[in-house]
mmCIF file of C-alpha atoms in Angstrom:
data_model
loop_
_atom_site.group_PDB
_atom_site.id
_atom_site.type_symbol
_atom_site.label_atom_id
_atom_site.label_comp_id
_atom_site.label_asym_id
_atom_site.label_seq_id
_atom_site.Cartn_x
_atom_site.Cartn_y
_atom_site.Cartn_z
ATOM 1 C CA UNK Z 27 7.638 -24.602 15.289
ATOM 2 C CA UNK Z 28 7.662 -21.493 13.059
ATOM 3 C CA UNK Z 29 6.620 -18.416 15.036
ATOM 4 C CA UNK Z 30 5.050 -16.366 12.232
ATOM 5 C CA UNK Z 31 4.213 -18.193 9.011
ATOM 6 C CA UNK Z 32 2.848 -16.954 5.723
ATOM 7 C CA UNK Z 33 1.400 -18.718 2.706
ATOM 8 C CA UNK Z 34 2.126 -18.742 -0.089
ATOM 9 C CA UNK Z 35 5.800 -17.795 -0.180
ATOM 10 C CA UNK Z 36 5.601 -16.945 -3.872
ATOM 11 C CA UNK Z 37 2.591 -15.723 -5.811
ATOM 12 C CA UNK Z 38 2.628 -14.948 -9.522
ATOM 13 C CA UNK Z 39 -0.635 -13.769 -11.018
ATOM 14 C CA UNK Z 40 -2.196 -11.717 -13.768
ATOM 15 C CA UNK Z 41 -3.394 -8.152 -13.499
ATOM 16 C CA UNK Z 42 -7.024 -7.932 -12.490
ATOM 17 C CA UNK Z 43 -7.068 -11.146 -10.482
ATOM 18 C CA UNK Z 44 -8.063 -11.435 -6.827
ATOM 19 C CA UNK Z 45 -5.685 -13.170 -4.429
ATOM 20 C CA UNK Z 46 -5.275 -13.836 -0.721
ATOM 21 C CA UNK Z 47 -2.228 -14.173 1.506
ATOM 22 C CA UNK Z 48 -2.524 -15.965 4.822
ATOM 23 C CA UNK Z 49 -0.637 -15.336 8.039
ATOM 24 C CA UNK Z 50 -0.583 -17.317 11.248
ATOM 25 C CA UNK Z 51 1.347 -16.802 14.468
ATOM 26 C CA UNK Z 52 1.759 -19.352 17.239
ATOM 27 C CA UNK Z 53 3.301 -16.958 19.750
ATOM 28 C CA UNK Z 54 0.065 -16.142 21.524
ATOM 29 C CA UNK Z 55 0.419 -12.482 20.521
ATOM 30 C CA UNK Z 56 -2.492 -10.058 20.537
ATOM 31 C CA UNK Z 57 -1.372 -7.766 17.711
ATOM 32 C CA UNK Z 58 -0.666 -8.561 14.078
ATOM 33 C CA UNK Z 59 0.514 -6.405 11.172
ATOM 34 C CA UNK Z 60 0.858 -6.355 7.419
ATOM 35 C CA UNK Z 61 3.810 -4.564 5.829
ATOM 36 C CA UNK Z 62 4.730 -4.007 2.188
ATOM 37 C CA UNK Z 63 8.376 -3.968 1.074
ATOM 38 C CA UNK Z 64 8.918 -2.492 -2.361
ATOM 39 C CA UNK Z 65 11.727 -3.147 -4.808
ATOM 40 C CA UNK Z 66 13.888 -0.503 -3.138
ATOM 41 C CA UNK Z 67 13.495 -2.342 0.164
ATOM 42 C CA UNK Z 68 11.407 0.330 1.854
ATOM 43 C CA UNK Z 69 9.215 -1.386 4.422
ATOM 44 C CA UNK Z 70 5.902 0.334 5.078
ATOM 45 C CA UNK Z 71 3.087 -0.628 7.408
ATOM 46 C CA UNK Z 72 -0.305 -1.260 5.846
ATOM 47 C CA UNK Z 73 -2.538 -2.542 8.635
ATOM 48 C CA UNK Z 74 -2.448 -3.462 12.291
ATOM 49 C CA UNK Z 75 -4.961 -5.544 14.228
ATOM 50 C CA UNK Z 76 -5.184 -5.912 17.993
ATOM 51 C CA UNK Z 77 -7.434 -8.655 19.344
ATOM 52 C CA UNK Z 78 -9.087 -8.954 15.926
ATOM 53 C CA UNK Z 79 -9.837 -5.217 15.759
ATOM 54 C CA UNK Z 80 -8.329 -2.865 13.217
ATOM 55 C CA UNK Z 81 -6.144 -0.232 14.896
ATOM 56 C CA UNK Z 82 -3.933 1.022 12.060
ATOM 57 C CA UNK Z 83 -5.062 1.487 8.479
ATOM 58 C CA UNK Z 84 -2.515 3.412 6.506
ATOM 59 C CA UNK Z 85 -3.161 4.973 3.127
ATOM 60 C CA UNK Z 86 -3.806 1.728 1.353
ATOM 61 C CA UNK Z 87 -6.179 1.300 -1.613
ATOM 62 C CA UNK Z 88 -9.470 -0.258 -0.591
ATOM 63 C CA UNK Z 89 -8.658 -3.123 -2.943
ATOM 64 C CA UNK Z 90 -6.677 -4.415 0.042
ATOM 65 C CA UNK Z 91 -8.861 -5.901 2.753
ATOM 66 C CA UNK Z 92 -7.415 -7.528 5.863
ATOM 67 C CA UNK Z 93 -9.400 -10.099 7.767
ATOM 68 C CA UNK Z 94 -8.673 -11.446 11.231
ATOM 69 C CA UNK Z 95 -10.795 -14.516 12.014
ATOM 70 C CA UNK Z 96 -9.034 -14.901 15.364
ATOM 71 C CA UNK Z 97 -6.033 -13.489 17.228
ATOM 72 C CA UNK Z 98 -3.649 -15.980 15.644
ATOM 73 C CA UNK Z 99 -4.541 -15.204 12.033
ATOM 74 C CA UNK Z 100 -4.472 -12.115 9.860
ATOM 75 C CA UNK Z 101 -5.168 -12.647 6.179
ATOM 76 C CA UNK Z 102 -4.811 -10.129 3.380
ATOM 77 C CA UNK Z 103 -7.138 -10.183 0.394
ATOM 78 C CA UNK Z 104 -6.309 -8.122 -2.660
ATOM 79 C CA UNK Z 105 -8.876 -7.398 -5.353
ATOM 80 C CA UNK Z 106 -8.193 -6.360 -8.939
ATOM 81 C CA UNK Z 107 -4.433 -6.732 -8.695
ATOM 82 C CA UNK Z 108 -2.321 -4.072 -10.379
ATOM 83 C CA UNK Z 109 1.291 -4.100 -11.569
ATOM 84 C CA UNK Z 110 2.249 -1.753 -8.736
ATOM 85 C CA UNK Z 111 1.110 -4.294 -6.175
ATOM 86 C CA UNK Z 112 4.190 -6.374 -6.963
ATOM 87 C CA UNK Z 113 6.236 -6.417 -3.766
ATOM 88 C CA UNK Z 114 7.101 -8.563 -0.785
ATOM 89 C CA UNK Z 115 4.378 -8.588 1.846
ATOM 90 C CA UNK Z 116 5.389 -9.289 5.432
ATOM 91 C CA UNK Z 117 3.175 -10.282 8.286
ATOM 92 C CA UNK Z 118 4.346 -9.535 11.826
ATOM 93 C CA UNK Z 119 3.069 -9.952 15.349
ATOM 94 C CA UNK Z 120 3.737 -8.535 18.792
ATOM 95 C CA UNK Z 121 2.487 -9.317 22.263
ATOM 96 C CA UNK Z 122 0.769 -5.974 22.626
ATOM 97 C CA UNK Z 123 0.289 -2.826 20.606
ATOM 98 C CA UNK Z 124 3.652 -1.588 19.458
ATOM 99 C CA UNK Z 125 5.705 0.388 20.523
ATOM 100 C CA UNK Z 126 5.877 -1.402 23.801
ATOM 101 C CA UNK Z 127 6.552 -4.794 22.297
ATOM 102 C CA UNK Z 128 9.000 -6.316 19.835
ATOM 103 C CA UNK Z 129 7.574 -7.244 16.462
ATOM 104 C CA UNK Z 130 8.326 -10.651 14.974
ATOM 105 C CA UNK Z 131 8.210 -10.863 11.199
ATOM 106 C CA UNK Z 132 7.195 -13.739 8.973
ATOM 107 C CA UNK Z 133 9.307 -14.864 6.000
ATOM 108 C CA UNK Z 134 7.350 -12.791 3.481
ATOM 109 C CA UNK Z 135 5.174 -13.462 0.438
ATOM 110 C CA UNK Z 136 6.696 -12.440 -2.873
ATOM 111 C CA UNK Z 137 3.911 -11.203 -5.111
ATOM 112 C CA UNK Z 138 4.513 -10.635 -8.799
ATOM 113 C CA UNK Z 139 1.703 -9.198 -10.882
ATOM 114 C CA UNK Z 140 2.119 -9.660 -14.632
ATOM 115 C CA UNK O 13 8.685 11.542 1.768
ATOM 116 C CA UNK O 14 11.569 9.474 3.064
ATOM 117 C CA UNK O 15 12.010 10.355 6.712
ATOM 118 C CA UNK O 16 14.927 8.035 7.418
ATOM 119 C CA UNK O 17 17.974 8.028 5.162
ATOM 120 C CA UNK O 18 20.415 5.176 5.456
ATOM 121 C CA UNK O 19 23.952 5.282 4.138
ATOM 122 C CA UNK O 20 25.668 3.752 2.431
ATOM 123 C CA UNK O 21 23.059 1.899 0.431
ATOM 124 C CA UNK O 22 25.532 -0.824 -0.476
ATOM 125 C CA UNK O 23 28.732 -1.927 1.210
ATOM 126 C CA UNK O 24 31.049 -4.733 0.174
ATOM 127 C CA UNK O 25 34.021 -5.448 2.429
ATOM 128 C CA UNK O 26 36.496 -8.191 3.258
ATOM 129 C CA UNK O 27 36.205 -10.371 6.315
ATOM 130 C CA UNK O 28 37.908 -8.771 9.291
ATOM 131 C CA UNK O 29 37.278 -5.167 8.297
ATOM 132 C CA UNK O 30 35.349 -2.689 10.409
ATOM 133 C CA UNK O 31 32.393 -0.718 9.118
ATOM 134 C CA UNK O 32 29.829 1.847 10.142
ATOM 135 C CA UNK O 33 26.392 2.401 8.668
ATOM 136 C CA UNK O 34 24.286 5.460 9.335
ATOM 137 C CA UNK O 35 20.637 6.267 9.779
ATOM 138 C CA UNK O 36 19.762 9.963 9.573
ATOM 139 C CA UNK O 37 16.623 12.032 9.820
ATOM 140 C CA UNK O 38 15.477 15.589 10.357
ATOM 141 C CA UNK O 39 12.770 14.232 12.656
ATOM 142 C CA UNK O 40 13.065 13.396 16.330
ATOM 143 C CA UNK O 41 12.244 9.829 17.306
ATOM 144 C CA UNK O 42 11.219 8.529 20.704
ATOM 145 C CA UNK O 43 13.057 5.318 19.941
ATOM 146 C CA UNK O 44 14.927 3.710 17.103
ATOM 147 C CA UNK O 45 15.371 0.095 16.152
ATOM 148 C CA UNK O 46 17.870 -1.769 14.009
ATOM 149 C CA UNK O 47 16.916 -4.924 12.112
ATOM 150 C CA UNK O 48 18.831 -7.394 9.978
ATOM 151 C CA UNK O 49 17.077 -9.041 7.076
ATOM 152 C CA UNK O 50 18.568 -12.025 5.270
ATOM 153 C CA UNK O 51 17.556 -13.002 1.724
ATOM 154 C CA UNK O 52 14.182 -14.701 1.657
ATOM 155 C CA UNK O 53 13.459 -13.903 5.291
ATOM 156 C CA UNK O 54 11.727 -11.239 7.321
ATOM 157 C CA UNK O 55 13.550 -8.576 9.368
ATOM 158 C CA UNK O 56 14.841 -9.633 12.765
ATOM 159 C CA UNK O 57 15.159 -7.082 15.539
ATOM 160 C CA UNK O 58 18.728 -6.501 16.715
ATOM 161 C CA UNK O 59 18.337 -3.647 19.178
ATOM 162 C CA UNK O 60 16.135 -0.800 20.364
ATOM 163 C CA UNK O 61 17.680 2.478 21.533
ATOM 164 C CA UNK O 62 15.592 4.932 23.472
ATOM 165 C CA UNK O 63 17.735 7.542 25.193
ATOM 166 C CA UNK O 64 19.676 10.250 23.350
ATOM 167 C CA UNK O 65 23.364 9.352 23.351
ATOM 168 C CA UNK O 66 22.635 5.756 24.287
ATOM 169 C CA UNK O 67 25.156 3.123 23.225
ATOM 170 C CA UNK O 68 24.308 -0.567 23.107
ATOM 171 C CA UNK O 69 26.594 -3.440 22.259
ATOM 172 C CA UNK O 70 25.646 -6.799 20.831
ATOM 173 C CA UNK O 71 28.849 -8.846 20.525
ATOM 174 C CA UNK O 72 30.742 -7.186 17.651
ATOM 175 C CA UNK O 73 27.911 -4.746 16.881
ATOM 176 C CA UNK O 74 27.769 -1.326 18.531
ATOM 177 C CA UNK O 75 24.662 0.821 18.176
ATOM 178 C CA UNK O 76 24.477 4.500 19.052
ATOM 179 C CA UNK O 77 21.503 6.832 19.233
ATOM 180 C CA UNK O 78 22.304 10.477 18.521
ATOM 181 C CA UNK O 79 22.086 12.993 21.338
ATOM 182 C CA UNK O 80 19.194 14.756 19.612
ATOM 183 C CA UNK O 81 17.480 11.417 18.822
ATOM 184 C CA UNK O 82 17.474 12.198 15.100
ATOM 185 C CA UNK O 83 20.130 9.777 13.972
ATOM 186 C CA UNK O 84 21.796 6.501 14.771
ATOM 187 C CA UNK O 85 24.789 4.462 13.749
ATOM 188 C CA UNK O 86 25.704 0.813 13.668
ATOM 189 C CA UNK O 87 29.368 -0.142 13.887
ATOM 190 C CA UNK O 88 30.543 -3.676 13.199
ATOM 191 C CA UNK O 89 33.999 -4.722 14.311
ATOM 192 C CA UNK O 90 35.883 -7.450 12.477
ATOM 193 C CA UNK O 91 33.045 -8.246 10.098
ATOM 194 C CA UNK O 92 32.347 -11.865 9.250
ATOM 195 C CA UNK O 93 30.545 -13.426 6.278
ATOM 196 C CA UNK O 94 27.662 -14.233 8.620
ATOM 197 C CA UNK O 95 27.073 -10.484 9.010
ATOM 198 C CA UNK O 96 25.985 -10.300 5.371
ATOM 199 C CA UNK O 97 22.463 -8.991 5.015
ATOM 200 C CA UNK O 98 20.211 -5.964 4.750
ATOM 201 C CA UNK O 99 20.385 -3.685 7.791
ATOM 202 C CA UNK O 100 17.284 -1.605 8.381
ATOM 203 C CA UNK O 101 16.753 1.184 10.863
ATOM 204 C CA UNK O 102 13.252 2.100 11.974
ATOM 205 C CA UNK O 103 12.125 5.024 14.072
ATOM 206 C CA UNK O 104 9.119 5.599 16.251
ATOM 207 C CA UNK O 105 7.811 9.154 16.571
ATOM 208 C CA UNK O 106 6.666 10.559 19.883
ATOM 209 C CA UNK O 107 3.113 9.427 20.661
ATOM 210 C CA UNK O 108 3.186 7.299 17.541
ATOM 211 C CA UNK O 109 2.412 3.648 17.182
ATOM 212 C CA UNK O 110 3.966 3.027 13.791
ATOM 213 C CA UNK O 111 7.521 2.399 12.748
ATOM 214 C CA UNK O 112 9.053 4.375 9.897
ATOM 215 C CA UNK O 113 11.693 2.319 8.143
ATOM 216 C CA UNK O 114 14.763 3.488 6.287
ATOM 217 C CA UNK O 115 15.706 2.093 2.898
ATOM 218 C CA UNK O 116 18.379 -0.178 4.329
ATOM 219 C CA UNK O 117 22.083 -0.804 3.881
ATOM 220 C CA UNK O 118 22.946 -3.954 2.011
ATOM 221 C CA UNK O 119 26.147 -5.391 3.459
ATOM 222 C CA UNK O 120 28.242 -8.108 1.875
ATOM 223 C CA UNK O 121 31.208 -9.510 3.744
ATOM 224 C CA UNK O 122 33.528 -11.559 1.568
ATOM 225 C CA UNK O 123 35.613 -14.361 3.067
#
């Protein structure tokens, strides 16, 4: 009965590889987000989708490509992984476009690029 | 540029003590949120403050939004080990639709 789930929880990979992180929410929310939390715990938004449409795209390298096959899923694909991509990536969802609604975060995916 | 500064960064106290953590900025926010994040989990929203000077209470936690809406504080009374975690503040600018997070205060409450 997890509200926002992410897979995998841990991801260790080599530089240059391509990887994907999946996110699913069963809350019936219309808006989903990807955040990156660095080693100093700063949490920064990367993308936001509302009803499968991109509404926020922060200054993120184009190696990062979000994909929303439906309202309940927002996946993040990363090409040509770099050392600096190592971080915890959080998916979140809200009923409507923030700021009107509370965001619910997933448990995070810990990515380590070697 | 770090718009939200949280202090202290780390705090280790004994059970039963009181504490206050701060979230400061030179920017004005239309609203400010406080989250708690436990190890291995995502942040969980504790409270949203909207009005300058607003005070909200959540059991032993008291949140205050500064009069000028540039800063906020979180006061915990009689801390318990279950309060251990990373406390994050996040502000929303006027007409914005993105949260700006602070760097967090890592609290450890020892039994």
